[in-house]
């Protein structure tokens, strides 16, 4: 009797433990989902980082299961990039995805950073690059940054085919829109045949598009060179006579962006804060062009997260999208449409937005930053401080 009772008690204890663990996990999930709560579009600050650390400490020694990725996020925020990607590799060895959208995007950033670092190594590890390439395109939502990274990556490796296939595989499994997947794949396979391994799915979304004019590197402004004033087709949220020449004596921050660009909109609060912090010393300028599409925030009750996509717009219709955006986001600096539709590409070498260029008081280029996020914001602030000295 005794030998039979013992296994029964063990089973009962295991059942109770499992039940309690499930309850703890549900509570932990709710807490983790809100650990980065902050005003929409603002970067993660120390307060949110401390909340994540406290959450992990409170669950120290617990099997976090499909929440185990949180350890990788903490390592990444602490700038332990190798530790973050190692932790994330281990997590995805057991789990297929991350339920929280923001956390999923952050994990994609971990993989993107790993790819950026590995490709600069003297002998990049193909297996790691392939795995991380698929991870970054599956999880990260900033398609402008993905496109920029893909071009850099494929231009540096001897055999780009496996990496191209890995990135295509990742983007097909991502939660990007069909249009976003389409645009990324067009860029990914531009100028080359689609490998057999990717031919079938890629054929479903790839279509021929006119090639953009090639960029002449000799005409792209470089750090230390003067940025010549350029013409504005129209000015929104500023004086009609506003121009770049009138900003001499101030540090100028040029933000190439568009209303339809999600990462651009997420970066707006940091640009607004920068202008607010330096009203007499820094001039932020939002620069866009006519794309024939945009995001409309004019509907009653619209929020920063509920804009409506609009396409097939003429210039007047597209320009009309910006005053509601200015009002909703509280933009406190001029937004201009460049008269030269190729200004960003041909004079500044921009291949993805948002792209921020910082000019010194004398009009020379100090440096530039592409993409949106905490790291990019810190880089912009560093360039501004350098220009102000």
PDB file of N, CA and C in Angstrom, residues 73-149:
ATOM      1  N   UNK A  73      15.824  40.776 -23.972  1.00  0.00           N
ATOM      2  CA  UNK A  73      15.525  42.200 -24.080  1.00  0.00           C
ATOM      3  C   UNK A  73      16.298  43.000 -23.043  1.00  0.00           C
ATOM      4  N   UNK A  74      16.397  42.459 -21.818  1.00  0.00           N
ATOM      5  CA  UNK A  74      17.141  43.169 -20.777  1.00  0.00           C
ATOM      6  C   UNK A  74      18.620  43.269 -21.155  1.00  0.00           C
ATOM      7  N   UNK A  75      19.179  42.181 -21.639  1.00  0.00           N
ATOM      8  CA  UNK A  75      20.587  42.202 -22.039  1.00  0.00           C
ATOM      9  C   UNK A  75      20.813  43.217 -23.159  1.00  0.00           C
ATOM     10  N   UNK A  76      19.874  43.286 -24.100  1.00  0.00           N
ATOM     11  CA  UNK A  76      20.006  44.228 -25.208  1.00  0.00           C
ATOM     12  C   UNK A  76      19.936  45.669 -24.707  1.00  0.00           C
ATOM     13  N   UNK A  77      18.984  45.955 -23.827  1.00  0.00           N
ATOM     14  CA  UNK A  77      18.857  47.305 -23.271  1.00  0.00           C
ATOM     15  C   UNK A  77      20.064  47.679 -22.417  1.00  0.00           C
ATOM     16  N   UNK A  78      20.725  46.654 -21.847  1.00  0.00           N
ATOM     17  CA  UNK A  78      21.955  46.879 -21.070  1.00  0.00           C
ATOM     18  C   UNK A  78      23.188  46.913 -21.966  1.00  0.00           C
ATOM     19  N   UNK A  79      22.961  46.829 -23.278  1.00  0.00           N
ATOM     20  CA  UNK A  79      24.025  46.880 -24.293  1.00  0.00           C
ATOM     21  C   UNK A  79      24.937  45.657 -24.292  1.00  0.00           C
ATOM     22  N   UNK A  80      24.451  44.548 -23.726  1.00  0.00           N
ATOM     23  CA  UNK A  80      25.174  43.282 -23.841  1.00  0.00           C
ATOM     24  C   UNK A  80      24.639  42.574 -25.085  1.00  0.00           C
ATOM     25  N   UNK A  81      25.077  43.033 -26.264  1.00  0.00           N
ATOM     26  CA  UNK A  81      24.514  42.547 -27.514  1.00  0.00           C
ATOM     27  C   UNK A  81      24.818  41.070 -27.795  1.00  0.00           C
ATOM     28  N   UNK A  82      26.062  40.602 -27.550  1.00  0.00           N
ATOM     29  CA  UNK A  82      26.319  39.171 -27.741  1.00  0.00           C
ATOM     30  C   UNK A  82      25.462  38.308 -26.820  1.00  0.00           C
ATOM     31  N   UNK A  83      25.332  38.729 -25.556  1.00  0.00           N
ATOM     32  CA  UNK A  83      24.510  37.970 -24.620  1.00  0.00           C
ATOM     33  C   UNK A  83      23.055  37.957 -25.031  1.00  0.00           C
ATOM     34  N   UNK A  84      22.578  39.080 -25.584  1.00  0.00           N
ATOM     35  CA  UNK A  84      21.179  39.169 -26.005  1.00  0.00           C
ATOM     36  C   UNK A  84      20.869  38.201 -27.134  1.00  0.00           C
ATOM     37  N   UNK A  85      21.732  38.144 -28.147  1.00  0.00           N
ATOM     38  CA  UNK A  85      21.434  37.264 -29.275  1.00  0.00           C
ATOM     39  C   UNK A  85      21.606  35.793 -28.885  1.00  0.00           C
ATOM     40  N   UNK A  86      22.561  35.494 -27.990  1.00  0.00           N
ATOM     41  CA  UNK A  86      22.713  34.122 -27.512  1.00  0.00           C
ATOM     42  C   UNK A  86      21.463  33.682 -26.762  1.00  0.00           C
ATOM     43  N   UNK A  87      20.941  34.564 -25.916  1.00  0.00           N
ATOM     44  CA  UNK A  87      19.732  34.264 -25.159  1.00  0.00           C
ATOM     45  C   UNK A  87      18.535  34.086 -26.097  1.00  0.00           C
ATOM     46  N   UNK A  88      18.463  34.912 -27.128  1.00  0.00           N
ATOM     47  CA  UNK A  88      17.354  34.831 -28.062  1.00  0.00           C
ATOM     48  C   UNK A  88      17.450  33.575 -28.927  1.00  0.00           C
ATOM     49  N   UNK A  89      18.660  33.200 -29.307  1.00  0.00           N
ATOM     50  CA  UNK A  89      18.845  31.940 -30.040  1.00  0.00           C
ATOM     51  C   UNK A  89      18.323  30.765 -29.215  1.00  0.00           C
ATOM     52  N   UNK A  90      18.647  30.759 -27.930  1.00  0.00           N
ATOM     53  CA  UNK A  90      18.197  29.683 -27.048  1.00  0.00           C
ATOM     54  C   UNK A  90      16.678  29.689 -26.923  1.00  0.00           C
ATOM     55  N   UNK A  91      16.089  30.876 -26.850  1.00  0.00           N
ATOM     56  CA  UNK A  91      14.636  30.985 -26.729  1.00  0.00           C
ATOM     57  C   UNK A  91      13.945  30.403 -27.957  1.00  0.00           C
ATOM     58  N   UNK A  92      14.404  30.796 -29.148  1.00  0.00           N
ATOM     59  CA  UNK A  92      13.759  30.322 -30.366  1.00  0.00           C
ATOM     60  C   UNK A  92      14.122  28.879 -30.700  1.00  0.00           C
ATOM     61  N   UNK A  93      15.033  28.303 -29.941  1.00  0.00           N
ATOM     62  CA  UNK A  93      15.261  26.868 -30.065  1.00  0.00           C
ATOM     63  C   UNK A  93      14.113  26.068 -29.475  1.00  0.00           C
ATOM     64  N   UNK A  94      13.292  26.715 -28.632  1.00  0.00           N
ATOM     65  CA  UNK A  94      12.161  26.049 -27.967  1.00  0.00           C
ATOM     66  C   UNK A  94      10.807  26.641 -28.360  1.00  0.00           C
ATOM     67  N   UNK A  95      10.813  27.889 -28.814  1.00  0.00           N
ATOM     68  CA  UNK A  95       9.554  28.576 -29.094  1.00  0.00           C
ATOM     69  C   UNK A  95       9.580  29.165 -30.502  1.00  0.00           C
ATOM     70  N   UNK A  96       8.391  29.376 -31.068  1.00  0.00           N
ATOM     71  CA  UNK A  96       8.321  29.815 -32.459  1.00  0.00           C
ATOM     72  C   UNK A  96       8.113  31.322 -32.617  1.00  0.00           C
ATOM     73  N   UNK A  97       7.497  31.960 -31.627  1.00  0.00           N
ATOM     74  CA  UNK A  97       7.217  33.381 -31.790  1.00  0.00           C
ATOM     75  C   UNK A  97       7.104  34.073 -30.440  1.00  0.00           C
ATOM     76  N   UNK A  98       6.863  35.390 -30.481  1.00  0.00           N
ATOM     77  CA  UNK A  98       6.636  36.219 -29.301  1.00  0.00           C
ATOM     78  C   UNK A  98       5.277  36.880 -29.489  1.00  0.00           C
ATOM     79  N   UNK A  99       4.398  36.727 -28.539  1.00  0.00           N
ATOM     80  CA  UNK A  99       3.024  37.202 -28.700  1.00  0.00           C
ATOM     81  C   UNK A  99       2.920  38.719 -28.725  1.00  0.00           C
ATOM     82  N   UNK A 100       3.678  39.409 -27.883  1.00  0.00           N
ATOM     83  CA  UNK A 100       3.586  40.864 -27.779  1.00  0.00           C
ATOM     84  C   UNK A 100       4.271  41.528 -28.981  1.00  0.00           C
ATOM     85  N   UNK A 101       3.535  42.380 -29.692  1.00  0.00           N
ATOM     86  CA  UNK A 101       4.060  42.966 -30.930  1.00  0.00           C
ATOM     87  C   UNK A 101       5.301  43.824 -30.705  1.00  0.00           C
ATOM     88  N   UNK A 102       5.268  44.683 -29.683  1.00  0.00           N
ATOM     89  CA  UNK A 102       6.421  45.537 -29.433  1.00  0.00           C
ATOM     90  C   UNK A 102       7.639  44.712 -29.043  1.00  0.00           C
ATOM     91  N   UNK A 103       7.434  43.690 -28.213  1.00  0.00           N
ATOM     92  CA  UNK A 103       8.546  42.849 -27.786  1.00  0.00           C
ATOM     93  C   UNK A 103       9.087  42.046 -28.969  1.00  0.00           C
ATOM     94  N   UNK A 104       8.192  41.636 -29.850  1.00  0.00           N
ATOM     95  CA  UNK A 104       8.610  40.908 -31.052  1.00  0.00           C
ATOM     96  C   UNK A 104       9.497  41.808 -31.917  1.00  0.00           C
ATOM     97  N   UNK A 105       9.114  43.059 -32.066  1.00  0.00           N
ATOM     98  CA  UNK A 105       9.898  44.002 -32.851  1.00  0.00           C
ATOM     99  C   UNK A 105      11.265  44.253 -32.215  1.00  0.00           C
ATOM    100  N   UNK A 106      11.300  44.324 -30.874  1.00  0.00           N
ATOM    101  CA  UNK A 106      12.571  44.517 -30.173  1.00  0.00           C
ATOM    102  C   UNK A 106      13.489  43.320 -30.383  1.00  0.00           C
ATOM    103  N   UNK A 107      12.907  42.124 -30.366  1.00  0.00           N
ATOM    104  CA  UNK A 107      13.710  40.926 -30.611  1.00  0.00           C
ATOM    105  C   UNK A 107      14.284  40.949 -32.021  1.00  0.00           C
ATOM    106  N   UNK A 108      13.487  41.452 -32.967  1.00  0.00           N
ATOM    107  CA  UNK A 108      13.987  41.593 -34.330  1.00  0.00           C
ATOM    108  C   UNK A 108      15.164  42.530 -34.392  1.00  0.00           C
ATOM    109  N   UNK A 109      15.121  43.563 -33.550  1.00  0.00           N
ATOM    110  CA  UNK A 109      16.230  44.515 -33.497  1.00  0.00           C
ATOM    111  C   UNK A 109      17.493  43.837 -32.954  1.00  0.00           C
ATOM    112  N   UNK A 110      17.324  42.911 -32.027  1.00  0.00           N
ATOM    113  CA  UNK A 110      18.474  42.162 -31.500  1.00  0.00           C
ATOM    114  C   UNK A 110      19.147  41.396 -32.639  1.00  0.00           C
ATOM    115  N   UNK A 111      18.338  40.722 -33.459  1.00  0.00           N
ATOM    116  CA  UNK A 111      18.895  39.966 -34.576  1.00  0.00           C
ATOM    117  C   UNK A 111      19.523  40.905 -35.607  1.00  0.00           C
ATOM    118  N   UNK A 112      18.880  42.039 -35.877  1.00  0.00           N
ATOM    119  CA  UNK A 112      19.431  42.990 -36.829  1.00  0.00           C
ATOM    120  C   UNK A 112      20.792  43.485 -36.367  1.00  0.00           C
ATOM    121  N   UNK A 113      20.919  43.785 -35.089  1.00  0.00           N
ATOM    122  CA  UNK A 113      22.191  44.235 -34.545  1.00  0.00           C
ATOM    123  C   UNK A 113      23.259  43.145 -34.674  1.00  0.00           C
ATOM    124  N   UNK A 114      22.842  41.888 -34.445  1.00  0.00           N
ATOM    125  CA  UNK A 114      23.779  40.766 -34.562  1.00  0.00           C
ATOM    126  C   UNK A 114      24.273  40.615 -35.999  1.00  0.00           C
ATOM    127  N   UNK A 115      23.352  40.781 -36.965  1.00  0.00           N
ATOM    128  CA  UNK A 115      23.725  40.702 -38.378  1.00  0.00           C
ATOM    129  C   UNK A 115      24.707  41.820 -38.722  1.00  0.00           C
ATOM    130  N   UNK A 116      24.407  43.026 -38.256  1.00  0.00           N
ATOM    131  CA  UNK A 116      25.266  44.179 -38.532  1.00  0.00           C
ATOM    132  C   UNK A 116      26.678  43.961 -37.997  1.00  0.00           C
ATOM    133  N   UNK A 117      26.778  43.360 -36.823  1.00  0.00           N
ATOM    134  CA  UNK A 117      28.088  43.110 -36.219  1.00  0.00           C
ATOM    135  C   UNK A 117      28.823  41.982 -36.926  1.00  0.00           C
ATOM    136  N   UNK A 118      28.129  40.889 -37.191  1.00  0.00           N
ATOM    137  CA  UNK A 118      28.768  39.704 -37.769  1.00  0.00           C
ATOM    138  C   UNK A 118      29.285  39.957 -39.177  1.00  0.00           C
ATOM    139  N   UNK A 119      28.539  40.737 -39.965  1.00  0.00           N
ATOM    140  CA  UNK A 119      28.946  40.941 -41.352  1.00  0.00           C
ATOM    141  C   UNK A 119      30.233  41.755 -41.441  1.00  0.00           C
ATOM    142  N   UNK A 120      30.586  42.468 -40.363  1.00  0.00           N
ATOM    143  CA  UNK A 120      31.837  43.231 -40.359  1.00  0.00           C
ATOM    144  C   UNK A 120      33.026  42.409 -39.882  1.00  0.00           C
ATOM    145  N   UNK A 121      32.757  41.178 -39.447  1.00  0.00           N
ATOM    146  CA  UNK A 121      33.845  40.322 -38.979  1.00  0.00           C
ATOM    147  C   UNK A 121      34.755  39.943 -40.142  1.00  0.00           C
ATOM    148  N   UNK A 122      36.004  39.610 -39.825  1.00  0.00           N
ATOM    149  CA  UNK A 122      36.961  39.241 -40.867  1.00  0.00           C
ATOM    150  C   UNK A 122      36.500  38.010 -41.627  1.00  0.00           C
ATOM    151  N   UNK A 123      35.937  37.035 -40.909  1.00  0.00           N
ATOM    152  CA  UNK A 123      35.374  35.839 -41.540  1.00  0.00           C
ATOM    153  C   UNK A 123      33.967  35.602 -40.976  1.00  0.00           C
ATOM    154  N   UNK A 124      32.952  36.241 -41.558  1.00  0.00           N
ATOM    155  CA  UNK A 124      31.583  36.089 -41.054  1.00  0.00           C
ATOM    156  C   UNK A 124      31.140  34.629 -41.044  1.00  0.00           C
ATOM    157  N   UNK A 125      30.400  34.250 -40.014  1.00  0.00           N
ATOM    158  CA  UNK A 125      29.909  32.887 -39.875  1.00  0.00           C
ATOM    159  C   UNK A 125      28.590  32.750 -40.632  1.00  0.00           C
ATOM    160  N   UNK A 126      28.608  31.971 -41.705  1.00  0.00           N
ATOM    161  CA  UNK A 126      27.450  31.871 -42.588  1.00  0.00           C
ATOM    162  C   UNK A 126      26.220  31.315 -41.880  1.00  0.00           C
ATOM    163  N   UNK A 127      26.398  30.283 -41.067  1.00  0.00           N
ATOM    164  CA  UNK A 127      25.255  29.668 -40.381  1.00  0.00           C
ATOM    165  C   UNK A 127      24.563  30.668 -39.460  1.00  0.00           C
ATOM    166  N   UNK A 128      25.369  31.413 -38.696  1.00  0.00           N
ATOM    167  CA  UNK A 128      24.792  32.392 -37.788  1.00  0.00           C
ATOM    168  C   UNK A 128      24.108  33.512 -38.565  1.00  0.00           C
ATOM    169  N   UNK A 129      24.776  34.000 -39.610  1.00  0.00           N
ATOM    170  CA  UNK A 129      24.189  35.067 -40.409  1.00  0.00           C
ATOM    171  C   UNK A 129      22.859  34.642 -41.018  1.00  0.00           C
ATOM    172  N   UNK A 130      22.811  33.426 -41.530  1.00  0.00           N
ATOM    173  CA  UNK A 130      21.588  32.925 -42.147  1.00  0.00           C
ATOM    174  C   UNK A 130      20.450  32.883 -41.121  1.00  0.00           C
ATOM    175  N   UNK A 131      20.733  32.346 -39.956  1.00  0.00           N
ATOM    176  CA  UNK A 131      19.716  32.235 -38.907  1.00  0.00           C
ATOM    177  C   UNK A 131      19.257  33.617 -38.444  1.00  0.00           C
ATOM    178  N   UNK A 132      20.209  34.517 -38.251  1.00  0.00           N
ATOM    179  CA  UNK A 132      19.866  35.852 -37.754  1.00  0.00           C
ATOM    180  C   UNK A 132      19.163  36.687 -38.823  1.00  0.00           C
ATOM    181  N   UNK A 133      19.510  36.492 -40.099  1.00  0.00           N
ATOM    182  CA  UNK A 133      18.824  37.205 -41.178  1.00  0.00           C
ATOM    183  C   UNK A 133      17.341  36.841 -41.222  1.00  0.00           C
ATOM    184  N   UNK A 134      17.060  35.562 -41.094  1.00  0.00           N
ATOM    185  CA  UNK A 134      15.661  35.136 -41.077  1.00  0.00           C
ATOM    186  C   UNK A 134      14.940  35.702 -39.857  1.00  0.00           C
ATOM    187  N   UNK A 135      15.629  35.714 -38.711  1.00  0.00           N
ATOM    188  CA  UNK A 135      15.026  36.250 -37.492  1.00  0.00           C
ATOM    189  C   UNK A 135      14.712  37.728 -37.601  1.00  0.00           C
ATOM    190  N   UNK A 136      15.629  38.510 -38.159  1.00  0.00           N
ATOM    191  CA  UNK A 136      15.402  39.962 -38.208  1.00  0.00           C
ATOM    192  C   UNK A 136      14.258  40.308 -39.151  1.00  0.00           C
ATOM    193  N   UNK A 137      14.143  39.631 -40.314  1.00  0.00           N
ATOM    194  CA  UNK A 137      13.059  39.966 -41.237  1.00  0.00           C
ATOM    195  C   UNK A 137      11.723  39.385 -40.777  1.00  0.00           C
ATOM    196  N   UNK A 138      11.758  38.363 -39.954  1.00  0.00           N
ATOM    197  CA  UNK A 138      10.508  37.782 -39.436  1.00  0.00           C
ATOM    198  C   UNK A 138       9.925  38.618 -38.300  1.00  0.00           C
ATOM    199  N   UNK A 139      10.798  39.295 -37.532  1.00  0.00           N
ATOM    200  CA  UNK A 139      10.338  39.958 -36.320  1.00  0.00           C
ATOM    201  C   UNK A 139      10.354  41.478 -36.386  1.00  0.00           C
ATOM    202  N   UNK A 140      11.282  42.067 -37.130  1.00  0.00           N
ATOM    203  CA  UNK A 140      11.471  43.516 -37.105  1.00  0.00           C
ATOM    204  C   UNK A 140      10.540  44.185 -38.110  1.00  0.00           C
ATOM    205  N   UNK A 141       9.931  45.315 -37.739  1.00  0.00           N
ATOM    206  CA  UNK A 141       8.907  45.934 -38.575  1.00  0.00           C
ATOM    207  C   UNK A 141       9.385  47.164 -39.343  1.00  0.00           C
ATOM    208  N   UNK A 142      10.580  47.636 -39.075  1.00  0.00           N
ATOM    209  CA  UNK A 142      11.079  48.826 -39.762  1.00  0.00           C
ATOM    210  C   UNK A 142      11.633  48.407 -41.122  1.00  0.00           C
ATOM    211  N   UNK A 143      10.768  48.439 -42.147  1.00  0.00           N
ATOM    212  CA  UNK A 143      11.176  47.928 -43.452  1.00  0.00           C
ATOM    213  C   UNK A 143      12.256  48.787 -44.105  1.00  0.00           C
ATOM    214  N   UNK A 144      12.289  50.085 -43.779  1.00  0.00           N
ATOM    215  CA  UNK A 144      13.350  50.935 -44.328  1.00  0.00           C
ATOM    216  C   UNK A 144      14.707  50.482 -43.804  1.00  0.00           C
ATOM    217  N   UNK A 145      14.779  50.192 -42.518  1.00  0.00           N
ATOM    218  CA  UNK A 145      16.025  49.718 -41.937  1.00  0.00           C
ATOM    219  C   UNK A 145      16.385  48.329 -42.469  1.00  0.00           C
ATOM    220  N   UNK A 146      15.390  47.455 -42.625  1.00  0.00           N
ATOM    221  CA  UNK A 146      15.646  46.120 -43.172  1.00  0.00           C
ATOM    222  C   UNK A 146      16.208  46.220 -44.587  1.00  0.00           C
ATOM    223  N   UNK A 147      15.631  47.105 -45.370  1.00  0.00           N
ATOM    224  CA  UNK A 147      16.090  47.266 -46.744  1.00  0.00           C
ATOM    225  C   UNK A 147      17.534  47.761 -46.773  1.00  0.00           C
ATOM    226  N   UNK A 148      17.832  48.716 -45.900  1.00  0.00           N
ATOM    227  CA  UNK A 148      19.197  49.256 -45.831  1.00  0.00           C
ATOM    228  C   UNK A 148      20.183  48.180 -45.400  1.00  0.00           C
ATOM    229  N   UNK A 149      19.791  47.393 -44.396  1.00  0.00           N
ATOM    230  CA  UNK A 149      20.670  46.336 -43.920  1.00  0.00           C
ATOM    231  C   UNK A 149      20.884  45.270 -44.987  1.00  0.00           C
TER     232      UNK A 149
END
